[in-house]
Coordinates of C-alpha atoms in Angstrom, one line a residue:
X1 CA -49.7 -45.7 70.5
X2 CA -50.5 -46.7 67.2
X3 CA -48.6 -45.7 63.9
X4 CA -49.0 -46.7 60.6
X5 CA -46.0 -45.1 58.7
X6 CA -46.9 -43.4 55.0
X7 CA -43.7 -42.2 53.3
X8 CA -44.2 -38.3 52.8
X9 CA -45.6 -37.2 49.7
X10 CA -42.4 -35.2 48.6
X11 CA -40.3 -38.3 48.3
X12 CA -38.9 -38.2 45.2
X13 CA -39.4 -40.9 42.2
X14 CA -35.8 -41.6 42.3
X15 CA -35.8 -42.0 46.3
X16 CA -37.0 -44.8 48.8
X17 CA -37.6 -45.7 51.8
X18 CA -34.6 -47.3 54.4
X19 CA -36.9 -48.8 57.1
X20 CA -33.4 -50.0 59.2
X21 CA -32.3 -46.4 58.9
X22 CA -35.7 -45.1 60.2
X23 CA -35.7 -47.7 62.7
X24 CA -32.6 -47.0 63.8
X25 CA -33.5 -43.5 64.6
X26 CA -36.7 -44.2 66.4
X27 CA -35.3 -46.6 68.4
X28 CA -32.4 -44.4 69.6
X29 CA -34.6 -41.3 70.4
X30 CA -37.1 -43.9 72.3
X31 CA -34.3 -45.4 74.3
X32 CA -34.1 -41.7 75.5
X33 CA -36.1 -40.0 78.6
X34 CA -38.3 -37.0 78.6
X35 CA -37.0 -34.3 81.5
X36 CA -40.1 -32.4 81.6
X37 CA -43.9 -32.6 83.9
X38 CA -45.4 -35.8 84.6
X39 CA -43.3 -37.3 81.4
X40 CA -39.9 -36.6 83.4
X41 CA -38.1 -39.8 83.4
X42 CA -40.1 -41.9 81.3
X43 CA -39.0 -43.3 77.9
X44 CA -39.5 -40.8 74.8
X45 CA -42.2 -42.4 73.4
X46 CA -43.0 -40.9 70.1
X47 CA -46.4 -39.0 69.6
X48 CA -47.2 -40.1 65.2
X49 CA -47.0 -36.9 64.5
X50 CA -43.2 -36.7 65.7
X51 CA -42.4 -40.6 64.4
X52 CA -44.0 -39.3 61.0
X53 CA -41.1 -36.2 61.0
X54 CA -38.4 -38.7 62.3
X55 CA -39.2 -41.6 59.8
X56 CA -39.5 -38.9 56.7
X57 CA -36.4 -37.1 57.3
X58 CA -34.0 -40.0 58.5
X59 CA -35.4 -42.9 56.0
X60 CA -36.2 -41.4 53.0
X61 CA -32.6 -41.7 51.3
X62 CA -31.4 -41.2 47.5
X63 CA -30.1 -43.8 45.5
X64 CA -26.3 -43.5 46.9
X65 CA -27.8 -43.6 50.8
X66 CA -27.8 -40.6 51.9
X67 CA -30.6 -38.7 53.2
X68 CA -33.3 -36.6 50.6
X69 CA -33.8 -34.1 52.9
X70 CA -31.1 -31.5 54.1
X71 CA -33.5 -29.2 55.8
X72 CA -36.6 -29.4 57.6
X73 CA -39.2 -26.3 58.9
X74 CA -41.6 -27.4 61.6
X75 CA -43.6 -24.8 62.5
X76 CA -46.0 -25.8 65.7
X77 CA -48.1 -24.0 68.3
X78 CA -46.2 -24.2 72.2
X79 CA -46.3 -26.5 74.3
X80 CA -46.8 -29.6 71.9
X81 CA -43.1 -30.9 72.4
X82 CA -41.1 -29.4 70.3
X83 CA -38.2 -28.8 72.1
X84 CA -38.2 -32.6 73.7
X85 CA -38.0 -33.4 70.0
X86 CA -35.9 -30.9 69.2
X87 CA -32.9 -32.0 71.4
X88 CA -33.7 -35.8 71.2
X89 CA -32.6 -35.1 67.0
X90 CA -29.9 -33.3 68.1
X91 CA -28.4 -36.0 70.1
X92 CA -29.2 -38.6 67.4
X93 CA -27.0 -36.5 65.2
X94 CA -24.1 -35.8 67.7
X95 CA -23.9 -39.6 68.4
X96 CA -26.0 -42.2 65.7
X97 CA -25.6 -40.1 62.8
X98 CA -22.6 -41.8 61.6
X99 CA -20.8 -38.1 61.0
X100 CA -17.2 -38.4 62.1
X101 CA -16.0 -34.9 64.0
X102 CA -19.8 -34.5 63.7
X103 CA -20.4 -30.0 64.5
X104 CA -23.9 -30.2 65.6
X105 CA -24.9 -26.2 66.7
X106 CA -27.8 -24.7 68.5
X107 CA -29.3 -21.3 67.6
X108 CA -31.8 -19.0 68.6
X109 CA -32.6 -15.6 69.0
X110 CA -30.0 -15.5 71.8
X111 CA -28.1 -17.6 73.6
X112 CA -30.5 -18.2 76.2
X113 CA -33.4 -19.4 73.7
X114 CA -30.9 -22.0 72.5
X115 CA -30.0 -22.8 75.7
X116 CA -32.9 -24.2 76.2
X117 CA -32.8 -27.3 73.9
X118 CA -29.2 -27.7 74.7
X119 CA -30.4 -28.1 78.5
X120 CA -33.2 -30.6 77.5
X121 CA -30.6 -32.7 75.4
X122 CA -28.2 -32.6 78.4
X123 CA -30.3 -34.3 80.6
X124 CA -31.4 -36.6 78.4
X125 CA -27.9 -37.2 77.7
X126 CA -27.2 -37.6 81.9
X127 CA -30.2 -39.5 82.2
X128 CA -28.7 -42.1 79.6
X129 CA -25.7 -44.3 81.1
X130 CA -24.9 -45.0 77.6
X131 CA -24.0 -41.7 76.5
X132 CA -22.8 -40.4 79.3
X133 CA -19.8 -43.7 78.6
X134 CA -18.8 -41.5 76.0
X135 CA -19.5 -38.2 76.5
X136 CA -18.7 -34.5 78.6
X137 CA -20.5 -32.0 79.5
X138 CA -19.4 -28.4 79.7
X139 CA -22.1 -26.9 81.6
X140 CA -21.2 -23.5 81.4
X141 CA -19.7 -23.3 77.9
X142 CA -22.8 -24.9 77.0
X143 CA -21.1 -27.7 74.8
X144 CA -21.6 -31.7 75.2
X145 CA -18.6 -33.3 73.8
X146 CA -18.9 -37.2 72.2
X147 CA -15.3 -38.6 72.4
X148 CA -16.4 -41.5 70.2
X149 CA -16.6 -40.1 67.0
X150 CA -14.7 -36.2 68.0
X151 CA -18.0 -34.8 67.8
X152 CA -19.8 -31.6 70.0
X153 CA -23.2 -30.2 70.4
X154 CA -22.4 -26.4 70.9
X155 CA -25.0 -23.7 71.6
X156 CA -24.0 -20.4 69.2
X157 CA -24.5 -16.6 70.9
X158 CA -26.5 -14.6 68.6
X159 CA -23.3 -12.2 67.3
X160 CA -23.0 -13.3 63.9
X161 CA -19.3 -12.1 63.0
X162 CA -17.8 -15.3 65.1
X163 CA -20.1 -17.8 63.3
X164 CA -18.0 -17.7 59.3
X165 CA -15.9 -20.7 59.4
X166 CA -18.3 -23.7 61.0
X167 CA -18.3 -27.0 59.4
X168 CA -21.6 -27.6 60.2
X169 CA -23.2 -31.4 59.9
X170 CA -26.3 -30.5 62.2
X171 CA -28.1 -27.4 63.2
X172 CA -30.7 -27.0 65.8
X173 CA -32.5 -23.9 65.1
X174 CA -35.5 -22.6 67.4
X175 CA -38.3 -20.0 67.2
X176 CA -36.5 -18.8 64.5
X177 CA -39.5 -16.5 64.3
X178 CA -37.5 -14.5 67.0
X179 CA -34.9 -13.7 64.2
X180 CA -34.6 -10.1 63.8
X181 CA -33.2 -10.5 60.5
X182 CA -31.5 -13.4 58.2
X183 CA -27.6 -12.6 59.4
X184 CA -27.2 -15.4 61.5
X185 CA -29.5 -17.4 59.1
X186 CA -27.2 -16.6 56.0
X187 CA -23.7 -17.8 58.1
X188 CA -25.2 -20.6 59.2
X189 CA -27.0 -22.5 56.5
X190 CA -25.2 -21.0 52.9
X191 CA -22.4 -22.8 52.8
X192 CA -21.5 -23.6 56.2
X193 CA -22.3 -27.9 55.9
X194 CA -20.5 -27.8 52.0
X195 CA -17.9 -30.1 53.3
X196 CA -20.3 -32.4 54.7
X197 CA -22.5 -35.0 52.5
X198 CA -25.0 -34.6 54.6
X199 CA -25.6 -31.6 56.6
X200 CA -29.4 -31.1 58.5
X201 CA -30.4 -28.4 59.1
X202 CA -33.6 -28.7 61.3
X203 CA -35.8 -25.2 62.0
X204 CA -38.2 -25.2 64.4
X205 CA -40.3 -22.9 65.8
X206 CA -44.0 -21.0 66.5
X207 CA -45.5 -18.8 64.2
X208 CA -44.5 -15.4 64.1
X209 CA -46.1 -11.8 63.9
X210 CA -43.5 -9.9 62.1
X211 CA -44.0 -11.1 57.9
X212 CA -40.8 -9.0 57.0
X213 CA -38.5 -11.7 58.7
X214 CA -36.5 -15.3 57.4
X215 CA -38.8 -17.0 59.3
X216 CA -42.2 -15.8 57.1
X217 CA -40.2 -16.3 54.1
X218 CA -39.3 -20.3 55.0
X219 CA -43.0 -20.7 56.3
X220 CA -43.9 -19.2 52.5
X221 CA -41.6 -21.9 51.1
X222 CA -43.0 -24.6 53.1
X223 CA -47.0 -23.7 52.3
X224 CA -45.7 -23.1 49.0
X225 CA -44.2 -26.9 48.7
X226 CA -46.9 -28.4 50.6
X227 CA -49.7 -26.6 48.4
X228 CA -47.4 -27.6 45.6
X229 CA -46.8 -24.2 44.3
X230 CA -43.0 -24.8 44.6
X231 CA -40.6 -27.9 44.5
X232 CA -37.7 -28.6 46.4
X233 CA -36.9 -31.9 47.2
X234 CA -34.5 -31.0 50.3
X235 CA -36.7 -29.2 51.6
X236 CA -39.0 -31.2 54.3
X237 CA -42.2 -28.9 55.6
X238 CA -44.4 -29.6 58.3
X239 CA -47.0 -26.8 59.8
X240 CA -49.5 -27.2 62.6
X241 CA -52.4 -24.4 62.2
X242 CA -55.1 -23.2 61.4
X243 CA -55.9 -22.2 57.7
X244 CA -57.5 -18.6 57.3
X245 CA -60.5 -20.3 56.4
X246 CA -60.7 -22.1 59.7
X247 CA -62.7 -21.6 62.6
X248 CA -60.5 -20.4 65.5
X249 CA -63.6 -20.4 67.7
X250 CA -64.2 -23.9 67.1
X251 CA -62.4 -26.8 69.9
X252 CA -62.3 -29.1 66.8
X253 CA -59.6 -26.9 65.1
X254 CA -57.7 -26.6 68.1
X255 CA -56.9 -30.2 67.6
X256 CA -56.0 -29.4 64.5
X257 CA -53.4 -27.2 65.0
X258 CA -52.0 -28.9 68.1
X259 CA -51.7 -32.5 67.6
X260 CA -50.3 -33.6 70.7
X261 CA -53.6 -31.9 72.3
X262 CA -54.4 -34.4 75.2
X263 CA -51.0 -36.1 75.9
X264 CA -48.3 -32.8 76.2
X265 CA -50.9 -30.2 76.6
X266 CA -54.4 -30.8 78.3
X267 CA -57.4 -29.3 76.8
X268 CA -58.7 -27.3 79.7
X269 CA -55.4 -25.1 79.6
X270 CA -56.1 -23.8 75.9
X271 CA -60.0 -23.4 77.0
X272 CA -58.8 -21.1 79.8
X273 CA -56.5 -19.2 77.2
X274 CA -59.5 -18.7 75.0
X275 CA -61.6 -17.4 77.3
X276 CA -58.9 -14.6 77.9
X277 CA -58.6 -14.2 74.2
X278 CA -61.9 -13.6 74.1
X279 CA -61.8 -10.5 76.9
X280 CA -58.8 -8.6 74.7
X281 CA -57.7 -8.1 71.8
X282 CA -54.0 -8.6 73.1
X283 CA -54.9 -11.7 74.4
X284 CA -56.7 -13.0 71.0
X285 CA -53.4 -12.4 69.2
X286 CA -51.5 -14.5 72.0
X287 CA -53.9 -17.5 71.8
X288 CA -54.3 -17.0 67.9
X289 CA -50.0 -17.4 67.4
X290 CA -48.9 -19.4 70.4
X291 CA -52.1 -21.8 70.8
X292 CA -53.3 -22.3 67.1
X293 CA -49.8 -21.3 65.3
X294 CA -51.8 -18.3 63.5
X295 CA -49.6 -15.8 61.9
X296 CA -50.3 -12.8 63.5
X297 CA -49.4 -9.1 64.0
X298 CA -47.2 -7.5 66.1
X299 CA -49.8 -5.1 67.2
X300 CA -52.9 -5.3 68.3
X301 CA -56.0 -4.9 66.3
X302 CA -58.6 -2.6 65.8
X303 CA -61.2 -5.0 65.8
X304 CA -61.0 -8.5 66.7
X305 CA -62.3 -11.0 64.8
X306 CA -65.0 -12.3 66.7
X307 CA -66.5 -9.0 66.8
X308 CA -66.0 -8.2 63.0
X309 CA -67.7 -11.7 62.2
X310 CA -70.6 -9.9 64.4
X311 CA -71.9 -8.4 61.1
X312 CA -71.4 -11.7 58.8
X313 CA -74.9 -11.8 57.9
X314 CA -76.3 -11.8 54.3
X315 CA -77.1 -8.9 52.6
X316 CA -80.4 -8.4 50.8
X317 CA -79.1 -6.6 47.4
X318 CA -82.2 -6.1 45.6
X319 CA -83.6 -4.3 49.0
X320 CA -80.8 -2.0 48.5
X321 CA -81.6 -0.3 45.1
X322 CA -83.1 3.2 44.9
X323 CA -82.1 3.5 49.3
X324 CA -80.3 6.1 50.4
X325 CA -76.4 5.8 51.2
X326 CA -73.8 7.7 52.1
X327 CA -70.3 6.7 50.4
X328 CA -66.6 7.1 51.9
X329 CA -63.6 7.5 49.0
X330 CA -60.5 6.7 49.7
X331 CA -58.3 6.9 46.7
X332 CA -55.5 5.3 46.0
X333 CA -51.9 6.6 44.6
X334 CA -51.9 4.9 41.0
X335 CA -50.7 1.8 41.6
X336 CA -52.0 0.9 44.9
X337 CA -56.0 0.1 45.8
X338 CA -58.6 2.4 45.7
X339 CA -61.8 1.8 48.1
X340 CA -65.4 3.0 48.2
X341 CA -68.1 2.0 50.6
X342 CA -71.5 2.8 50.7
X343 CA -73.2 2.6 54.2
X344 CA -77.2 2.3 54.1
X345 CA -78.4 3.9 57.4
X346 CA -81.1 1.6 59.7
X347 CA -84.6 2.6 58.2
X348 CA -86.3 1.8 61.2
X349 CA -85.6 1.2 64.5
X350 CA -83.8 -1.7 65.4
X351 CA -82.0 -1.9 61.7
X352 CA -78.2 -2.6 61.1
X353 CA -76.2 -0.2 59.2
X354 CA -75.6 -2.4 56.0
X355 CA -71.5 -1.4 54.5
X356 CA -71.1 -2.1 50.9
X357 CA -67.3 -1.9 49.7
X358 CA -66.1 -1.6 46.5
X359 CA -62.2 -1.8 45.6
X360 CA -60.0 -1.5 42.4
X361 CA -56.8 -2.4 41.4
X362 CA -54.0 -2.2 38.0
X363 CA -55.0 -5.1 36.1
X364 CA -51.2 -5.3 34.6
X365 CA -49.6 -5.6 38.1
X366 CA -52.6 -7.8 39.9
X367 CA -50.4 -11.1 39.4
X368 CA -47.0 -9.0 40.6
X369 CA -48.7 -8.1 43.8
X370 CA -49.9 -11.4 44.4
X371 CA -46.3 -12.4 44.7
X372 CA -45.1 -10.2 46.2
X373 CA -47.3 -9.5 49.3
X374 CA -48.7 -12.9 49.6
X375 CA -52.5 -11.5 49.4
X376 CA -55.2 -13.2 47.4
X377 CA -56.0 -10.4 45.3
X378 CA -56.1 -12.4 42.1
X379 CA -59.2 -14.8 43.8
X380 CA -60.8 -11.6 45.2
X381 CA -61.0 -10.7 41.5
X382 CA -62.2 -13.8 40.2
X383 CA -64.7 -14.0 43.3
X384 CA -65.9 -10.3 42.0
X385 CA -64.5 -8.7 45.1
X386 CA -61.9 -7.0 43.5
X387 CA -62.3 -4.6 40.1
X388 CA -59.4 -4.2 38.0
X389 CA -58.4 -1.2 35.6
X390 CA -57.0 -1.5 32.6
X391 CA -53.2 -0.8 32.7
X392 CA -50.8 -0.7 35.5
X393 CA -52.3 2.0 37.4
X394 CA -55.6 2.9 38.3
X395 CA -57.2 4.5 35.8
X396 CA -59.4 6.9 37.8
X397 CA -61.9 7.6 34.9
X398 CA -62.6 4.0 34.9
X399 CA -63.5 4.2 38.8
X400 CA -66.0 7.7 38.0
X401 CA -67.9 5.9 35.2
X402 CA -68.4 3.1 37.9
X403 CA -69.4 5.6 40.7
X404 CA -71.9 6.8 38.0
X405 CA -73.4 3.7 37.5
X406 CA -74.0 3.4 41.0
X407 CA -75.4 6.3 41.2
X408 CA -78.4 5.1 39.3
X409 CA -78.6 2.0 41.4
X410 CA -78.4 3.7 44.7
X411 CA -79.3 7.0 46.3
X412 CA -76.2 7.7 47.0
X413 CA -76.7 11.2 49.3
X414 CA -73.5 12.6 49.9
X415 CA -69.2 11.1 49.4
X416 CA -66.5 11.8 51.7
X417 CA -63.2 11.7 50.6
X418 CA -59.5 12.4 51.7
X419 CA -58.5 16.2 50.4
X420 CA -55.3 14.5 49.6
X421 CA -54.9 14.2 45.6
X422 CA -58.5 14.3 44.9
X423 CA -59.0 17.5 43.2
X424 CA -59.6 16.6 39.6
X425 CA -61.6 13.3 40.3
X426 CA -64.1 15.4 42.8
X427 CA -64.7 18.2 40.1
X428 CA -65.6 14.9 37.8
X429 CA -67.5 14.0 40.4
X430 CA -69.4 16.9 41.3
X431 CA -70.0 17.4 37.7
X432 CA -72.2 14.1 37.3
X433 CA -74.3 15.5 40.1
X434 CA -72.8 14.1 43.1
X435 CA -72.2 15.8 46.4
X436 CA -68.9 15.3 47.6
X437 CA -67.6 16.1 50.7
X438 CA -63.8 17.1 51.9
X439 CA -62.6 14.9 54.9
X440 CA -59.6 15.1 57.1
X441 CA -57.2 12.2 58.4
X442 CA -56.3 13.9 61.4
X443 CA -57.8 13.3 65.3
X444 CA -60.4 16.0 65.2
X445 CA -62.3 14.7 62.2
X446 CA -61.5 10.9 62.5
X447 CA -61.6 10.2 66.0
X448 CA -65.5 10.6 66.5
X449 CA -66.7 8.6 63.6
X450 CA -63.7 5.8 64.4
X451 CA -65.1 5.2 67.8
X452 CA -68.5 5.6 66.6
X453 CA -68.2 2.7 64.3
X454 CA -66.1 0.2 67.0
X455 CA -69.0 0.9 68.9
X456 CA -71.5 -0.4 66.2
X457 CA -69.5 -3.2 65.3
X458 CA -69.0 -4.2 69.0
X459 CA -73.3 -3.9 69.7
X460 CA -73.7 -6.1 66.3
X461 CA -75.3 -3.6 64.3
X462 CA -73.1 -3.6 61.3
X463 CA -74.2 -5.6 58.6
X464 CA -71.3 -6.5 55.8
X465 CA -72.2 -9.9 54.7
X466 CA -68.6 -11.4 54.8
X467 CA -67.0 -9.4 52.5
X468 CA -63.3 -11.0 52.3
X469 CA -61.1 -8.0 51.6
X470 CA -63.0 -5.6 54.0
X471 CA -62.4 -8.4 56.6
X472 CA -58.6 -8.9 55.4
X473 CA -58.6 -5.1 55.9
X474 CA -60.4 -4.6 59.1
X475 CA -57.7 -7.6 60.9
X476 CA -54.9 -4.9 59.3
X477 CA -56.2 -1.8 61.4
X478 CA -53.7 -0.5 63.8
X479 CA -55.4 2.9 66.0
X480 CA -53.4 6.0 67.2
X481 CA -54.4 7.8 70.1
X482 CA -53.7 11.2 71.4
X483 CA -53.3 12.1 75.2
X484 CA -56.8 13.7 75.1
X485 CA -57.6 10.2 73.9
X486 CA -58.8 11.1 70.3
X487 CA -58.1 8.0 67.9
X488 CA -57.5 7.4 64.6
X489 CA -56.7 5.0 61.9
X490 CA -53.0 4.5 61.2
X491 CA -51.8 3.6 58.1
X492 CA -48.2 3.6 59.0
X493 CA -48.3 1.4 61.6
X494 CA -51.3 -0.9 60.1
X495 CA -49.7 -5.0 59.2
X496 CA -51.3 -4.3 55.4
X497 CA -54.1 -2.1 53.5
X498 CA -56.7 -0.2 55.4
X499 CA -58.5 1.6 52.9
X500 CA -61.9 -0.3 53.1
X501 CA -62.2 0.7 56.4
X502 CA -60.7 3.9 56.3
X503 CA -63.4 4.5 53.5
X504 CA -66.0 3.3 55.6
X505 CA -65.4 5.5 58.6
X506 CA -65.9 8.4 56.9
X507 CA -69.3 7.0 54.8
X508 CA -70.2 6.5 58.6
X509 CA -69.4 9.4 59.2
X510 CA -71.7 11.4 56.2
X511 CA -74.9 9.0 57.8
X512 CA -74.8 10.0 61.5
X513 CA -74.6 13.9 60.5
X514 CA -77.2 13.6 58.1
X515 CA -79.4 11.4 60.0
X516 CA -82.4 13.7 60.4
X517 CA -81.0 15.8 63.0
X518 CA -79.8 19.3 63.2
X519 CA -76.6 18.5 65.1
X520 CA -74.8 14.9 65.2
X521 CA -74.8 12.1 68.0
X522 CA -71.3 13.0 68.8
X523 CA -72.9 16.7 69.5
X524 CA -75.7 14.8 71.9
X525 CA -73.4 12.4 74.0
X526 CA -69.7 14.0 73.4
X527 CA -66.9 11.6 72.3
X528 CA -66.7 8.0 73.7
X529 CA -63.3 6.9 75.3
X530 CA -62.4 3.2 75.7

């Protein structure tokens, strides 16, 4: 295959490039075999993407010959070869790395995860007469021993007191997503390869769905290098996947994400996982993290994204002014985001429900949550999807003079809101004029309205023209349900903010009861259960 080799753009100035060194390391991993499928026993011929990683991380040296890069995150969907690779780099720096008493470990989640490199780069290992001159294997200790230079390749259980001590010159650490917290990350990598000159310490895993773990924070680092919002010049990146703005319906981005699409993988396996992802939302989140390395949640949501994107069509603005609407307020403690939606009920027959969101935020902390959660509030604002108040919490009088002002645009009929510490902005409220209505957050007033609106967006007759932070929101909604099968929207167990949709509900809500009828649709058909 053909590869044209392009040192890495974070290569430092003072750096270069050591072809024989990079050489030296392709040549030994393709003097290896792969152990796996129809590849099983033929030479390890490296896919670019793989020769790129290998070239970067082994050639690119400082001025006194020793490798830029001490660490390395490659973060790639399943199934593209990552553990083949993986163990060949382990064995390259058990036996060519030139370590003496080299301590190359394996780590996982458990012992069994990292057992499975280890058992890859064993039978490579028996597969090559020339290591196996020099080497033992200790099946059940899970250790292969290199009497040439004193060195080991040892696969670590997941119990962290036993770990303080190593001397580490390489580690082998996979689906470090899997990590239920940093512990074993700490005693492995901060301070463990001091006594080395240099350690490598090579990470490498699938995306995860849990953003409160070490893994989320190295693949921050990494889009944060590669972006260039950060510098570290140890620090090698590499992600396969899809970029929010991305098309995850499209079979051009799946080549994207998985590069060795067509040679590891075939292309009719991920077109049959689509098509499951497609029939549930459990199964979109599978395809989503392990097929197009997506960053995910842990649970499933509300409303997947192929039906939310059911109601991307553009909204007519200037149609909108003087119509009646009914608005949904969900406020905010004062430092968090406050949300109103107006929903336009269908004029005729055959009409979509058209949702038009509003949020606010502290201008004074807008950069500090940025940070912090990783969320794009700061381009929402500039995109004019986001209001700010002055200050560093809301300032609620702001937010009434701007409900006023709407109220002169739109007809706005009645506005539900949460009872919960609303008191002195309704009586503003009410004294403008408006009609504001109390709502609760429990199963008996949610769970109607909740199902009524999955059921609109589901039939395509939700109209919200895009809006970023309502869709950011809607992917966030987590559902509870009671035995009697009454749902409703939790914000506990919800990945981020809800309020957008949470607001809209109850707007929804205010337009079915009020929709020309003495009773309500849910009094007509009862309460649907799916």
């Amino acid at each position: 295959m053909c590869f044209e080799y392009k040192p890495t753009e974070y290569m430092l100035p003072s750096s270069h490039y050591d072809s024989a060194k990079a050489d030296r390391a392709v040549a030994f991993i393709s003097n290896l075999k792969h152990t796996k499928g129809k590849w099983a026993g033929k030479p390890f011929e490296l896919l670019p993407w793989q020769e790129q990683i290998i070239r970067d991380i082994f050639g690119i040296v400082k001025p006194n010959g020793k490798r830029q890069f001490l660490q390395a995150y490659v973060e790639i969907p399943k199934k593209n070869g990552k553990s083949e690779l993986a163990a060949a780099i382990a064995l390259y720096l058990l036996y060519a790395d030139g370590e003496a008493s080299a301590e190359v470990y394996g780590a996982a989640a458990d012992r069994q995860q990292a057992s499975i490199v280890f058992d890859v780069a064993k039978q490579m290992a028996e597969m090559s007469p020339a290591l196996m001159k020099r080497s033992k294997i200790m099946t059940a200790q899970k250790r292969l021993v290199n009497y040439s230079n004193a060195g080991f390749y040892q696969v670590l259980s997941a119990e962290v007191g036993t770990k303080h001590g190593l001397n580490v010159s390489g580690l082998i650490f996979d689906e470090i997503h899997a990590q239920p917290n940093r512990k074993l990350y700490d005693v492995l990598t901060k301070g463990s390869g001091d006594a080395r000159e240099q350690p490598f310490f090579f990470y490498i895993t699938t995306a995860g769905n849990d953003r409160n773990t070490i893994c989320y924070e190295l693949h921050r680092k990494a889009q944060d290098i590669m972006k260039g919002r950060k510098a570290d010049p140890t620090f090698y990146p590499v992600i396969y996947g899809l970029e929010d703005s991305d098309d995850w319906n499209d079979e051009n981005n799946w080549y994207k994400a998985n590069p060795s699409l067509g040679y590891t993988i075939g292309i009719e396996r991920v077109r049959e996982s689509y098509r499951n992802a497609l029939e549930s939302p459990a199964e979109e989140n599978v395809f989503k993290q392990l097929r197009l390395n997506i960053w995910t949640s842990s649970t499933v949501v509300w409303i997947p994204e192929h039906v939310y994107e059911q109601g991307n069509r553009p909204i007519d603005f200037e149609s909108l002014k003087g119509r009646l609407c009914y608005g949904g307020l969900d406020l905010s403690s004062t430092s968090d985001i406050t949300a109103l939606v107006l929903i336009f009920p269908p004029e005729k027959e055959g009409d979509n429900y058209i949702i038009l969101p509003f949020f606010w935020l502290p201008e004074d902390t807008l950069e500090l949550r940025c940070r912090r959660d990783h969320v794009l509030y700061d381009v929402w604002k500039r995109l004019g999807y986001i209001n700010t108040t002055e200050g560093n919490v809301i300032h609620y009088g702001f937010i009434e003079k701007y409900i006023e002002e709407l109220g002169k645009i739109y007809n706005i009929k009645e506005i539900a809101f949460d009872r919960w510490g609303a008191t002195q902005m309704v009586q503003n409220l009410e004294g403008m004029g408006f009609t504001v209505v109390p709502f609760g957050q429990g199963y008996k007033d949610m769970s109607p309205p909740s199902k009524e609106f999955y059921k609109l967006m589901m039939e395509g007759k939700m109209t919200h023209g895009g809006n970023p932070v309502l869709k950011w929101m809607a992917q966030n909604v987590v559902i509870r349900q009671d035995p009697a099968g009454n749902i409703k929207l939790d914000k506990e167990k919800s990945t981020e903010k809800i309020d957008g949709i949470v607001a809209a509900v109850m707007a929804l809500d205010r337009c079915i009861r009020n929709a020309g009828r003495t009773g309500s649709v849910y009094d007509e058909r009862g309460i649907l259960f799916f």
